[in-house]
Coordinates of C-alpha atoms in Angstrom, one line a residue:
Chain A
M1 CA 27.9 -15.6 14.9
E2 CA 27.9 -18.0 12.1
L3 CA 27.4 -16.6 8.6
H4 CA 23.9 -18.0 8.1
E5 CA 22.8 -16.3 11.3
L6 CA 23.7 -12.8 10.0
S7 CA 21.0 -10.3 9.1
L8 CA 21.1 -8.7 5.6
T9 CA 22.6 -5.5 7.0
E10 CA 25.3 -7.4 8.9
A11 CA 26.0 -9.5 5.8
A12 CA 26.4 -6.4 3.7
K13 CA 28.9 -4.9 6.2
G14 CA 30.9 -8.2 6.2
L15 CA 30.9 -8.4 2.5
A16 CA 32.0 -4.7 2.1
A17 CA 34.8 -5.2 4.6
K18 CA 35.8 -8.4 2.8
T19 CA 35.5 -10.3 6.2
F20 CA 34.0 -13.1 4.1
S21 CA 33.1 -13.6 0.5
S22 CA 29.7 -14.0 -1.1
R23 CA 30.7 -17.6 -2.0
E24 CA 31.5 -18.4 1.7
M25 CA 28.2 -16.8 2.8
T26 CA 26.2 -18.6 0.1
E27 CA 27.9 -21.9 0.9
A28 CA 27.0 -21.5 4.6
V29 CA 23.4 -20.7 3.7
L30 CA 23.2 -23.7 1.4
R31 CA 24.7 -26.0 4.0
R32 CA 22.1 -24.7 6.5
A33 CA 19.3 -25.4 4.0
A34 CA 20.6 -28.9 3.3
A35 CA 20.7 -29.6 7.1
K36 CA 17.3 -28.2 7.9
N37 CA 15.2 -29.0 4.8
A38 CA 14.4 -32.6 5.9
T39 CA 12.8 -31.2 9.1
T40 CA 11.2 -27.9 8.1
H41 CA 10.9 -28.3 4.4
A42 CA 11.2 -24.6 3.8
Y43 CA 12.4 -25.1 0.3
V44 CA 10.8 -26.9 -2.6
L45 CA 13.9 -26.3 -4.7
L46 CA 17.5 -25.2 -4.1
T47 CA 19.3 -23.8 -7.1
E48 CA 22.8 -24.5 -5.7
D49 CA 24.9 -24.3 -8.8
E50 CA 23.3 -21.2 -10.1
A51 CA 23.5 -19.6 -6.6
L52 CA 27.2 -20.3 -6.4
R53 CA 27.8 -18.9 -9.9
Q54 CA 26.0 -15.7 -8.9
A55 CA 28.0 -15.6 -5.7
D56 CA 31.3 -15.8 -7.6
E57 CA 30.1 -13.1 -10.0
A58 CA 29.3 -10.9 -6.9
D59 CA 32.7 -11.5 -5.5
H60 CA 34.3 -10.5 -8.8
R61 CA 32.2 -7.4 -9.1
R62 CA 33.2 -6.3 -5.7
A63 CA 36.9 -7.0 -6.4
R64 CA 36.7 -5.0 -9.7
Q65 CA 34.4 -2.2 -8.8
G66 CA 34.5 -1.8 -5.0
E67 CA 31.3 -0.6 -3.2
Q68 CA 28.1 -2.3 -4.2
S69 CA 24.4 -2.3 -3.3
P70 CA 23.6 -3.7 0.2
L71 CA 22.0 -6.8 -1.4
D72 CA 25.1 -7.6 -3.6
G73 CA 26.2 -11.1 -2.9
V74 CA 23.5 -11.8 -0.3
P75 CA 21.7 -15.1 -0.5
I76 CA 17.9 -14.6 -0.9
A77 CA 15.0 -17.0 -1.2
V78 CA 12.0 -16.5 -3.4
K79 CA 8.5 -17.8 -2.8
D80 CA 7.4 -20.4 -5.4
N81 CA 4.7 -18.2 -6.9
I82 CA 7.2 -15.7 -8.1
L83 CA 8.9 -16.4 -11.5
V84 CA 12.6 -16.9 -11.8
A85 CA 13.6 -17.5 -15.4
G86 CA 14.6 -21.1 -16.2
V87 CA 13.5 -22.3 -12.7
P88 CA 10.3 -24.2 -11.9
A89 CA 7.5 -22.1 -10.5
T90 CA 4.8 -24.4 -9.1
A91 CA 2.9 -22.2 -6.7
G92 CA 2.6 -25.4 -4.7
S93 CA 0.1 -26.8 -7.2
N94 CA -0.1 -30.1 -9.1
I95 CA -1.6 -28.2 -12.1
I96 CA 1.7 -26.5 -12.8
K97 CA 4.1 -28.8 -11.0
D98 CA 6.3 -29.1 -14.1
Y99 CA 6.0 -25.5 -15.3
V100 CA 9.3 -23.8 -15.8
A101 CA 9.2 -20.0 -15.7
P102 CA 10.1 -18.4 -19.1
Y103 CA 11.0 -15.0 -17.6
D104 CA 11.9 -13.2 -14.4
A105 CA 9.3 -11.4 -12.3
T106 CA 10.1 -7.7 -12.1
V107 CA 11.0 -8.1 -8.4
V108 CA 13.4 -10.9 -9.3
A109 CA 15.0 -8.8 -12.1
R110 CA 15.4 -6.0 -9.6
L111 CA 17.0 -8.3 -7.0
R112 CA 19.4 -9.5 -9.7
R113 CA 20.2 -5.9 -10.7
A114 CA 21.0 -5.3 -7.0
G115 CA 23.4 -8.3 -7.1
A116 CA 21.4 -10.6 -4.9
V117 CA 22.1 -14.3 -5.0
I118 CA 18.9 -16.4 -5.5
V119 CA 19.2 -19.6 -3.5
G120 CA 15.9 -21.3 -4.3
K121 CA 12.2 -21.5 -4.2
T122 CA 10.2 -21.7 -1.0
N123 CA 7.2 -23.7 -0.1
M124 CA 3.7 -22.2 0.2
D125 CA 0.0 -23.0 0.4
E126 CA -1.3 -23.9 -3.0
F127 CA -1.6 -20.7 -5.0
A128 CA -1.1 -18.8 -1.8
M129 CA -4.5 -19.9 -0.5
G130 CA -4.1 -20.7 3.2
S131 CA -2.7 -19.6 6.5
S132 CA -0.7 -22.7 7.4
S133 CA 1.5 -23.9 4.4
E134 CA -0.1 -27.3 4.6
T135 CA -1.8 -27.4 1.2
S136 CA 1.2 -27.5 -1.1
C137 CA 1.6 -30.3 -3.6
H138 CA 5.1 -30.7 -2.2
G139 CA 4.0 -31.4 1.3
V140 CA 3.8 -29.3 4.5
T141 CA 6.4 -26.9 5.9
R142 CA 7.1 -27.0 9.6
N143 CA 7.9 -24.2 12.1
P144 CA 11.6 -23.9 12.9
W145 CA 10.7 -23.2 16.6
D146 CA 8.6 -26.4 16.9
A147 CA 8.4 -29.0 14.2
E148 CA 4.9 -30.1 15.3
K149 CA 3.5 -26.6 14.6
I150 CA 2.6 -24.9 11.3
P151 CA 4.9 -22.0 10.2
G152 CA 1.9 -19.9 9.2
G153 CA 1.1 -19.2 5.6
S154 CA 0.9 -18.8 2.9
S155 CA 4.5 -17.7 2.7
G156 CA 5.5 -20.3 5.3
G157 CA 8.5 -21.5 3.5
S158 CA 10.0 -18.0 3.1
A159 CA 9.4 -17.2 6.8
A160 CA 10.8 -20.6 8.0
A161 CA 13.9 -20.2 5.7
V162 CA 14.7 -16.7 7.2
A163 CA 14.0 -17.9 10.7
E164 CA 16.3 -20.9 10.5
G165 CA 19.0 -19.1 8.5
S166 CA 18.7 -21.0 5.3
A167 CA 18.2 -17.6 3.6
I168 CA 19.4 -14.2 4.8
A169 CA 16.1 -12.7 3.5
A170 CA 13.2 -13.8 1.3
L171 CA 10.4 -12.6 -0.9
G172 CA 6.8 -13.4 0.0
S173 CA 3.4 -12.4 -1.3
D174 CA 0.5 -11.1 0.8
T175 CA -3.1 -11.1 -0.2
G176 CA -4.7 -11.2 3.3
G177 CA -1.7 -11.6 5.6
S178 CA 0.5 -14.2 3.8
I179 CA 3.7 -12.3 4.5
R180 CA 2.9 -10.9 8.0
Q181 CA 1.3 -13.9 9.6
P182 CA 4.0 -16.5 8.9
A183 CA 6.6 -13.8 9.8
A184 CA 4.9 -13.5 13.1
M185 CA 4.6 -17.2 13.7
C186 CA 8.3 -17.8 12.8
G187 CA 9.6 -14.8 14.8
V188 CA 10.9 -12.7 11.9
V189 CA 10.0 -9.4 10.2
G190 CA 7.4 -9.2 7.4
L191 CA 6.4 -6.2 5.4
K192 CA 3.4 -5.9 3.1
P193 CA 4.0 -2.7 1.1
T194 CA 1.2 -0.3 0.0
Y195 CA -0.8 -1.6 -2.9
G196 CA 0.9 -0.2 -6.0
R197 CA 4.3 0.2 -4.5
V198 CA 5.8 -3.0 -5.8
S199 CA 5.2 -4.5 -9.3
R200 CA 3.4 -7.9 -9.4
Y201 CA 4.5 -8.7 -12.9
G202 CA 5.6 -12.3 -12.7
L203 CA 3.7 -13.1 -9.6
I204 CA 1.2 -15.9 -10.1
A205 CA -1.9 -13.9 -9.4
M206 CA -4.4 -14.9 -6.7
A207 CA -6.6 -11.9 -6.0
S208 CA -5.3 -8.9 -8.0
S209 CA -6.9 -6.1 -6.1
L210 CA -5.3 -7.3 -2.9
D211 CA -2.0 -9.0 -3.9
Q212 CA 1.4 -7.4 -3.0
I213 CA 4.9 -8.8 -3.0
G214 CA 7.1 -7.9 0.0
P215 CA 10.1 -8.9 2.1
I216 CA 10.5 -11.3 5.0
T217 CA 13.7 -10.5 6.9
K218 CA 15.5 -10.8 10.2
T219 CA 15.4 -7.1 11.0
V220 CA 13.5 -3.9 10.2
D221 CA 16.5 -2.4 8.5
D222 CA 16.7 -5.5 6.3
A223 CA 13.0 -5.1 5.3
A224 CA 13.7 -1.4 4.3
A225 CA 16.8 -2.5 2.2
M226 CA 14.7 -5.2 0.4
L227 CA 11.8 -2.8 -0.2
G228 CA 14.3 -0.2 -1.6
A229 CA 15.5 -2.8 -4.1
I230 CA 12.2 -4.1 -5.4
E231 CA 9.8 -1.1 -5.3
G232 CA 8.9 1.4 -8.0
Q233 CA 6.6 1.7 -11.0
D234 CA 6.8 -0.9 -13.7
P235 CA 5.2 -0.6 -17.1
M236 CA 4.4 -4.3 -16.9
D237 CA 2.0 -3.8 -13.9
S238 CA -0.4 -1.0 -14.7
T239 CA -1.5 -0.8 -11.0
S240 CA 2.1 0.1 -9.9
L241 CA 2.5 3.8 -9.2
P242 CA 5.5 6.2 -9.4
L243 CA 7.0 6.9 -6.0
A244 CA 6.6 10.5 -4.8
A245 CA 9.7 12.1 -3.3
E246 CA 8.2 12.1 0.2
S247 CA 7.4 8.4 0.0
K248 CA 11.0 7.3 -0.6
L249 CA 12.9 5.7 2.2
P250 CA 15.9 7.7 3.5
E251 CA 19.4 6.2 2.9
K252 CA 19.6 5.4 6.6
L253 CA 16.3 4.6 8.3
P254 CA 15.9 6.6 11.5
A255 CA 14.6 4.8 14.7
K256 CA 11.9 7.3 15.5
I257 CA 8.8 7.0 17.7
K258 CA 8.9 9.9 20.2
G259 CA 5.7 11.9 19.8
L260 CA 4.3 9.5 17.2
R261 CA 0.6 9.0 17.6
V262 CA -0.2 5.3 17.7
G263 CA -3.8 4.1 17.5
L264 CA -5.2 1.1 19.2
P265 CA -8.5 0.1 17.4
K266 CA -11.0 -0.5 20.2
E267 CA -12.8 -3.1 18.1
Y268 CA -9.7 -5.3 18.1
F269 CA -9.0 -5.2 21.8
V270 CA -12.2 -6.9 23.0
G271 CA -11.1 -10.4 23.5
G272 CA -10.5 -13.3 21.1
M273 CA -6.7 -13.1 21.6
E274 CA -4.9 -16.0 23.1
P275 CA -3.7 -14.9 26.6
G276 CA 0.0 -15.2 25.8
V277 CA -0.5 -13.1 22.6
E278 CA -2.5 -10.5 24.6
A279 CA 0.2 -10.3 27.3
A280 CA 3.0 -9.8 24.7
I281 CA 1.1 -7.1 22.9
K282 CA 0.3 -5.2 26.1
E283 CA 3.9 -5.3 27.1
A284 CA 4.9 -4.0 23.6
I285 CA 2.4 -1.1 24.0
E286 CA 4.0 -0.2 27.3
T287 CA 7.5 -0.3 25.7
L288 CA 6.3 2.0 23.0
R289 CA 4.7 4.3 25.6
G290 CA 8.1 4.3 27.4
L291 CA 9.8 5.4 24.2
G292 CA 7.6 8.4 24.0
A293 CA 4.8 7.2 21.7
D294 CA 1.4 8.9 22.2
I295 CA -0.9 5.8 22.5
K296 CA -4.5 6.6 21.7
E297 CA -7.7 4.6 21.4
I298 CA -9.3 4.8 18.0
S299 CA -12.2 3.3 16.2
L300 CA -12.5 1.3 13.0
P301 CA -16.3 1.0 13.1
H302 CA -16.5 -1.5 10.2
A303 CA -13.7 -3.7 11.3
E304 CA -16.0 -6.6 12.1
Y305 CA -17.0 -6.7 8.4
A306 CA -13.5 -6.9 7.0
L307 CA -13.3 -10.7 7.0
A308 CA -16.6 -11.1 5.3
V309 CA -15.6 -8.5 2.6
Y310 CA -12.3 -10.4 2.1
Y311 CA -14.0 -13.8 1.9
V312 CA -16.2 -12.5 -0.9
L313 CA -13.8 -10.4 -2.9
M314 CA -10.8 -12.7 -2.7
P315 CA -12.6 -15.9 -3.9
S316 CA -14.3 -13.9 -6.6
E317 CA -11.0 -12.7 -8.0
V318 CA -9.5 -16.2 -7.5
S319 CA -12.2 -17.7 -9.6
A320 CA -11.5 -15.3 -12.4
N321 CA -7.7 -15.4 -12.1
L322 CA -7.4 -19.2 -12.0
S323 CA -9.6 -19.7 -15.0
R324 CA -6.3 -19.5 -17.0
F325 CA -5.3 -22.9 -15.6
D326 CA -7.3 -25.0 -17.9
G327 CA -4.7 -27.4 -19.3
I328 CA -4.5 -25.6 -22.6
R329 CA -1.4 -23.3 -22.8
Y330 CA 0.6 -24.7 -19.9
G331 CA 0.4 -27.0 -16.9
H332 CA -1.3 -30.3 -16.5
R333 CA -3.7 -31.5 -19.2
V334 CA -6.1 -34.4 -18.8
A335 CA -7.6 -35.0 -22.2
G336 CA -11.4 -35.4 -22.3
A337 CA -13.8 -36.2 -25.2
S338 CA -14.6 -32.6 -25.7
L339 CA -12.8 -29.3 -25.0
E340 CA -15.1 -28.6 -22.0
E341 CA -14.4 -32.0 -20.6
T342 CA -10.7 -31.4 -21.0
Y343 CA -11.1 -28.2 -18.9
R344 CA -13.2 -30.0 -16.2
K345 CA -10.9 -32.9 -15.9
S346 CA -7.6 -30.9 -16.0
R347 CA -8.9 -28.5 -13.4
G348 CA -10.5 -31.2 -11.2
A349 CA -7.3 -33.3 -11.2
G350 CA -4.8 -30.4 -11.0
F351 CA -6.3 -28.1 -8.2
G352 CA -6.2 -29.1 -4.6
R353 CA -9.2 -29.0 -2.2
E354 CA -8.8 -25.4 -0.8
V355 CA -8.3 -24.0 -4.3
R356 CA -11.4 -25.7 -5.6
R357 CA -13.4 -24.5 -2.6
R358 CA -12.4 -20.9 -3.2
I359 CA -13.1 -21.2 -7.0
M360 CA -16.5 -22.6 -6.2
L361 CA -17.2 -19.8 -3.6
G362 CA -16.1 -17.1 -6.0
T363 CA -18.0 -18.5 -9.0
Y364 CA -21.1 -18.5 -6.9
A365 CA -20.6 -14.9 -5.6
L366 CA -20.2 -13.7 -9.2
S367 CA -23.0 -15.7 -10.7
A368 CA -26.2 -14.2 -12.1
G369 CA -28.6 -13.4 -9.3
Y370 CA -26.0 -13.3 -6.5
Y371 CA -23.5 -10.7 -7.9
D372 CA -25.3 -7.7 -6.3
A373 CA -25.8 -9.4 -2.9
Y374 CA -22.2 -10.6 -2.6
Y375 CA -19.7 -9.0 -4.9
L376 CA -21.2 -5.6 -5.3
K377 CA -22.1 -5.4 -1.6
A378 CA -18.6 -6.3 -0.6
L379 CA -17.1 -3.6 -2.9
K380 CA -19.3 -1.1 -1.1
V381 CA -18.4 -2.2 2.4
R382 CA -14.8 -2.2 1.2
K383 CA -15.2 1.6 0.7
L384 CA -16.5 2.0 4.2
I385 CA -13.5 0.1 5.6
A386 CA -11.1 2.2 3.6
N387 CA -12.9 5.3 4.9
D388 CA -12.5 4.1 8.5
F389 CA -8.7 3.9 7.9
A390 CA -8.6 7.3 6.3
Q391 CA -10.5 8.8 9.2
A392 CA -8.3 7.0 11.8
F393 CA -5.2 8.4 10.0
T394 CA -6.4 12.0 10.6
E395 CA -6.0 11.2 14.4
V396 CA -3.0 9.0 14.5
D397 CA 0.2 8.3 12.5
C398 CA 0.1 4.5 12.7
I399 CA -2.2 1.7 14.0
L400 CA -1.1 -1.1 16.3
T401 CA -2.6 -4.6 16.5
P402 CA -1.4 -8.1 17.0
T403 CA -0.6 -9.8 13.7
S404 CA -2.4 -13.0 14.6
P405 CA -4.8 -13.6 17.5
I406 CA -3.1 -17.0 18.2
P407 CA 0.5 -18.3 17.9
A408 CA 1.3 -21.2 15.6
W409 CA -1.1 -24.1 15.9
N410 CA -0.6 -27.8 15.5
L411 CA -0.1 -29.3 12.0
G412 CA -3.5 -30.7 10.8
E413 CA -5.5 -28.9 13.5
K414 CA -7.5 -26.7 11.2
V415 CA -7.3 -28.4 7.8
D416 CA -10.9 -29.6 7.8
D417 CA -12.4 -26.5 9.2
P418 CA -11.8 -23.7 6.6
L419 CA -14.0 -21.1 8.4
S420 CA -12.0 -21.4 11.6
M421 CA -8.7 -21.0 9.6
Y422 CA -10.2 -17.9 7.9
L423 CA -11.1 -16.3 11.3
A424 CA -7.4 -16.3 12.3
D425 CA -6.8 -13.7 9.5
I426 CA -8.9 -11.1 11.5
Y427 CA -6.1 -8.5 12.0
T428 CA -4.4 -8.8 8.7
V429 CA -7.1 -8.8 6.0
S430 CA -8.4 -5.3 6.5
V431 CA -5.0 -4.0 5.6
N432 CA -5.2 -5.5 2.1
V433 CA -8.9 -4.5 1.8
A434 CA -7.8 -0.9 2.4
G435 CA -4.5 -1.2 0.4
V436 CA -2.4 0.3 3.2
P437 CA 1.1 -0.9 4.2
A438 CA 1.8 -2.9 7.4
I439 CA 4.7 -4.6 9.1
S440 CA 4.8 -7.5 11.5
L441 CA 7.8 -7.8 13.9
P442 CA 8.6 -10.0 16.8
C443 CA 7.3 -8.8 20.2
G444 CA 7.8 -11.8 22.4
F445 CA 6.7 -15.4 23.0
S446 CA 3.6 -17.3 24.1
A447 CA 4.6 -20.6 25.6
G448 CA 7.8 -20.7 23.6
L449 CA 6.2 -19.7 20.3
P450 CA 6.8 -16.3 18.6
V451 CA 4.2 -13.5 18.7
G452 CA 4.1 -10.7 16.2
L453 CA 3.1 -7.1 16.5
Q454 CA 1.6 -5.3 13.5
L455 CA 2.0 -1.6 12.7
I456 CA -0.2 -0.3 10.0
G457 CA 0.5 3.0 8.1
R458 CA -0.9 5.5 5.7
H459 CA -0.8 4.8 1.9
F460 CA 2.9 5.0 0.8
D461 CA 4.0 5.9 4.3
E462 CA 6.2 2.8 4.9
K463 CA 8.8 5.3 6.3
T464 CA 6.8 5.9 9.4
I465 CA 6.0 2.3 10.3
L466 CA 9.5 1.2 9.5
S467 CA 11.0 3.9 11.7
A468 CA 8.6 3.1 14.6
A469 CA 9.3 -0.6 14.2
K470 CA 13.0 0.0 14.2
A471 CA 12.7 2.0 17.5
Y472 CA 10.7 -0.8 19.1
E473 CA 13.1 -3.4 17.8
A474 CA 16.1 -1.7 19.3
A475 CA 14.4 -1.2 22.7
A476 CA 13.0 -4.7 23.0
D477 CA 15.9 -6.5 21.2
W478 CA 14.2 -9.9 20.9
R479 CA 16.9 -11.0 18.4
A480 CA 19.6 -10.7 21.1
K481 CA 17.5 -12.1 23.9
N482 CA 16.2 -15.0 21.9
P483 CA 18.4 -15.7 18.9
L484 CA 16.8 -17.5 16.0
P485 CA 16.4 -21.2 16.5
T486 CA 19.8 -22.7 15.8
N487 CA 19.2 -26.4 16.1
Chain B
M1 CA -27.7 -19.3 2.9
S2 CA -27.9 -23.1 2.5
L3 CA -26.8 -24.6 -0.8
T4 CA -28.6 -27.5 -2.4
P5 CA -26.8 -30.4 -4.3
A6 CA -28.2 -28.8 -7.5
D7 CA -26.6 -25.5 -6.6
I8 CA -23.2 -27.2 -6.1
S9 CA -23.4 -29.1 -9.5
G10 CA -24.5 -25.8 -11.2
I11 CA -21.5 -23.9 -9.7
A12 CA -19.1 -26.7 -10.6
K13 CA -20.3 -26.6 -14.1
L14 CA -19.8 -22.8 -14.3
A15 CA -16.3 -23.2 -12.8
R16 CA -15.4 -26.1 -15.2
L17 CA -14.4 -28.2 -12.2
E18 CA -15.0 -32.0 -11.9
L19 CA -15.9 -32.9 -8.4
S20 CA -16.5 -36.4 -6.9
E21 CA -19.8 -37.0 -5.2
D22 CA -18.2 -37.0 -1.7
E23 CA -16.4 -33.8 -2.4
A24 CA -19.6 -32.1 -3.7
E25 CA -21.3 -33.0 -0.4
T26 CA -18.4 -31.7 1.8
F27 CA -18.3 -28.5 -0.2
R28 CA -22.0 -28.0 0.1
H29 CA -21.7 -27.9 3.9
Q30 CA -18.5 -25.9 4.0
L31 CA -19.6 -23.3 1.4
S32 CA -23.0 -23.0 3.2
S33 CA -21.3 -22.1 6.5
I34 CA -18.9 -19.7 4.8
L35 CA -21.9 -18.0 3.0
K36 CA -23.7 -17.8 6.3
F37 CA -20.7 -16.0 7.7
V38 CA -20.4 -13.5 4.8
D39 CA -24.2 -12.9 4.9
K40 CA -23.5 -10.5 7.8
L41 CA -22.6 -7.9 5.1
A42 CA -26.4 -7.5 4.6
E43 CA -26.4 -5.7 8.0
V44 CA -24.4 -2.8 6.6
K45 CA -26.2 0.2 5.2
T46 CA -24.6 1.0 1.8
D47 CA -27.3 2.9 -0.1
D48 CA -25.2 5.9 -0.8
V49 CA -21.8 4.2 -1.0
E50 CA -19.8 3.9 -4.2
P51 CA -18.4 0.4 -4.8
M52 CA -14.6 0.5 -4.5
S53 CA -12.8 -1.8 -6.9
H54 CA -9.5 -0.1 -6.5
V55 CA -7.7 1.2 -3.4
V56 CA -5.3 3.5 -5.2
P57 CA -6.2 6.2 -7.7
V58 CA -5.3 4.4 -10.9
H59 CA -7.5 5.1 -14.0
N60 CA -7.0 4.0 -17.5
V61 CA -3.3 3.4 -18.1
W62 CA -2.5 3.9 -21.8
R63 CA 0.4 2.9 -24.0
T64 CA 1.0 2.9 -27.7
D65 CA -0.5 -0.1 -29.4
E66 CA 2.8 -1.6 -30.6
A67 CA 4.0 -5.2 -30.2
E68 CA 7.2 -5.5 -28.2
P69 CA 9.1 -8.6 -29.1
C70 CA 10.3 -10.9 -26.4
S71 CA 13.7 -12.6 -26.4
P72 CA 14.0 -15.8 -28.4
A73 CA 14.8 -17.6 -25.2
T74 CA 11.6 -16.5 -23.5
R75 CA 9.6 -17.5 -26.7
D76 CA 11.2 -20.9 -26.7
A77 CA 10.5 -21.4 -23.0
V78 CA 6.8 -20.5 -23.6
V79 CA 6.5 -23.0 -26.5
K80 CA 8.3 -25.7 -24.4
A81 CA 5.7 -25.3 -21.7
F82 CA 2.8 -26.3 -24.1
P83 CA 1.1 -29.4 -22.8
D84 CA 0.7 -30.7 -26.4
K85 CA 2.1 -29.3 -29.6
E86 CA 2.7 -29.9 -33.3
G87 CA 6.0 -28.4 -34.3
E88 CA 5.9 -25.0 -32.6
L89 CA 2.1 -24.8 -32.6
L90 CA -0.1 -25.3 -29.5
K91 CA -2.3 -28.3 -30.1
V92 CA -5.9 -28.3 -28.7
K93 CA -9.2 -30.1 -29.2
S94 CA -11.6 -28.5 -31.7
V95 CA -13.8 -25.9 -30.1
F96 CA -17.0 -26.9 -32.1

C-alpha cells in the first residue's frame, strides 16, 4: 500500500515503528493532492510549506520523546469554514474570500496539540449551505469515484480528500447531514458527534442550535481517534459540555454488536429509496443480524415533519448568524451612499444565491406576524421529534437508516431545484434536530457509486454506535473488497 | 403560502439584501414552494408542547466579567482584516 492510501490508525503504527517518517507521509499526501486537485478540486488551499514544517517537528518530537498521540505527524485536512490561524478561511463565499483567520478554532488547536499536520483547507458549499459542494465561490468539487458526479455536501471537499488519499483524515461540519452525506457519497466514514461534545469556537456559524464539527475518515477506528482528539468542554463555546466518565471512548474501541438492539424506523422504510441503495441497506441489515444484532422495527411518529422543522429552524438561525457579514468589520465592502446601502450592496454582492435564499426564508419566518406560525411552531415540533428518539431509545440501543436515499447525482442536476435538493436530507436532518450522534459508513455500491449506512445513538453514546460500526466494518470489509479509488 | 412581489421586497429590506428584479421573481416562486412544504407543520397538534430551543440541558453559563487579553498577533490580524481603516481604527460611514 502506498503511504497516501493508509488509514490514520495504520499511519500511526507506521510512524511509531519508524517504517516511514511524517515528512515522507506528508510529502506523499501532498503529491497526491497535487495530482488529484485539477480533477476533483477537493482543496481550495494547500499549505505545503507549513505542513512540511509541522511534519519535521513531528519527526523531531518522536526522535526526542518516543511514543506520541495517534495523530502525531499524520496529515489532516480542514474544512474551509474552520479557522486555522494565519490561513484564509473563506467558507466558500465571496463575501470573505480574502479573510485570513486571526486565531485557531478550538478543534484545530486540539489537533495541533495532538501533533497533527494540517495540509490545507477543503472546499464546501458556501457557508455550508448545500448537499452537493457546487455553490462554493472557488468552483465545484467532483466525486473521486466518478468526476461527473457531485461528492455530496456541504463537506464535499473533506470527503473527497479522504476518499482519494489527499488527506489521511479530515474535519467537516454537520448542520443537517454535511459530514455524513458526503462521507456516504464518497465511500468513507463520517461522524456527527452529539451536540455539545465538540466545541464550535472558530467554526463559521451556520445554524448554531444544529451545528457540530466532526471527523471524516477511512475507518471507524480513525473516527474514534479523531473524536478523542477534538472532543471536550471548552470555555469558548458555552454549549459544549463536560464529558461524563461513561461517555468517554475506551483506549481501544471494541467491535461489539452481539445482542445489540438495532431499530429500523418503519417510517423510513416505506419507499423513496433508490433500488441500489435499498438493496445495499437490506444486505447490511442481514449482515448485522448474522453478527448477532437484535433487529427490531421501531416508530418515529413525527419523522415526516423533521425536514419541515429543519427548513424553518435552520434558515431562521442562518438569517441571524449571517447578519454579521455586512461589510463593516471584515470581508467584502461595497460602499453605498448611506450605511444601510453599504449593508445592502455588500451583502447583495458578497452572498451567493443559495445563501441569499436561506437568509430570505429565515428573515420571513422570524418576521412579525409569522414568528408563531413558523419558528415557534417548529420549536414545538422539534420537541416532539426529540421525544420520539427518547422513546425509541428505551426500546433499542441504536437506530439504523440509509444515510442518503440516493447515491451521488450528476453535477448541475439539482442546482435550480432547491426543494428537491432539500428532500435528499430526509435521513440526516432529524439527527441534528434531536442533537443525537450518528455515523455514516460504507455499506456497498449502487451502480458503482458508494452507499452509506447510518447508525444513530443516544446522546453522548458515541461508544455504542462506533463499536457497532466497527463490527459491521470488519465483517463487510468494503475497504479490502473495494479499495478507495486510486486513479 | 404564496408570496407577492411586495412580500419579497419587504423581506429583502429587512434582510439588508440587494436583489435584482429577476432574482426577486425567482426567489418569489422558490420561497413560495418551500413555504408550502413547511406549512405541513400546521397539521401537528402542539397545544401542550413546550418549544425546544436547545437539545442539551445547558442553562445560563456564567463567568467572571473580566476582560481576557488576546495575543498581539491575533489583535493585529483582526485589525488587518478591516475593510477600511484609519491607522488602527475601523472606518465606517456615519450612522445618522
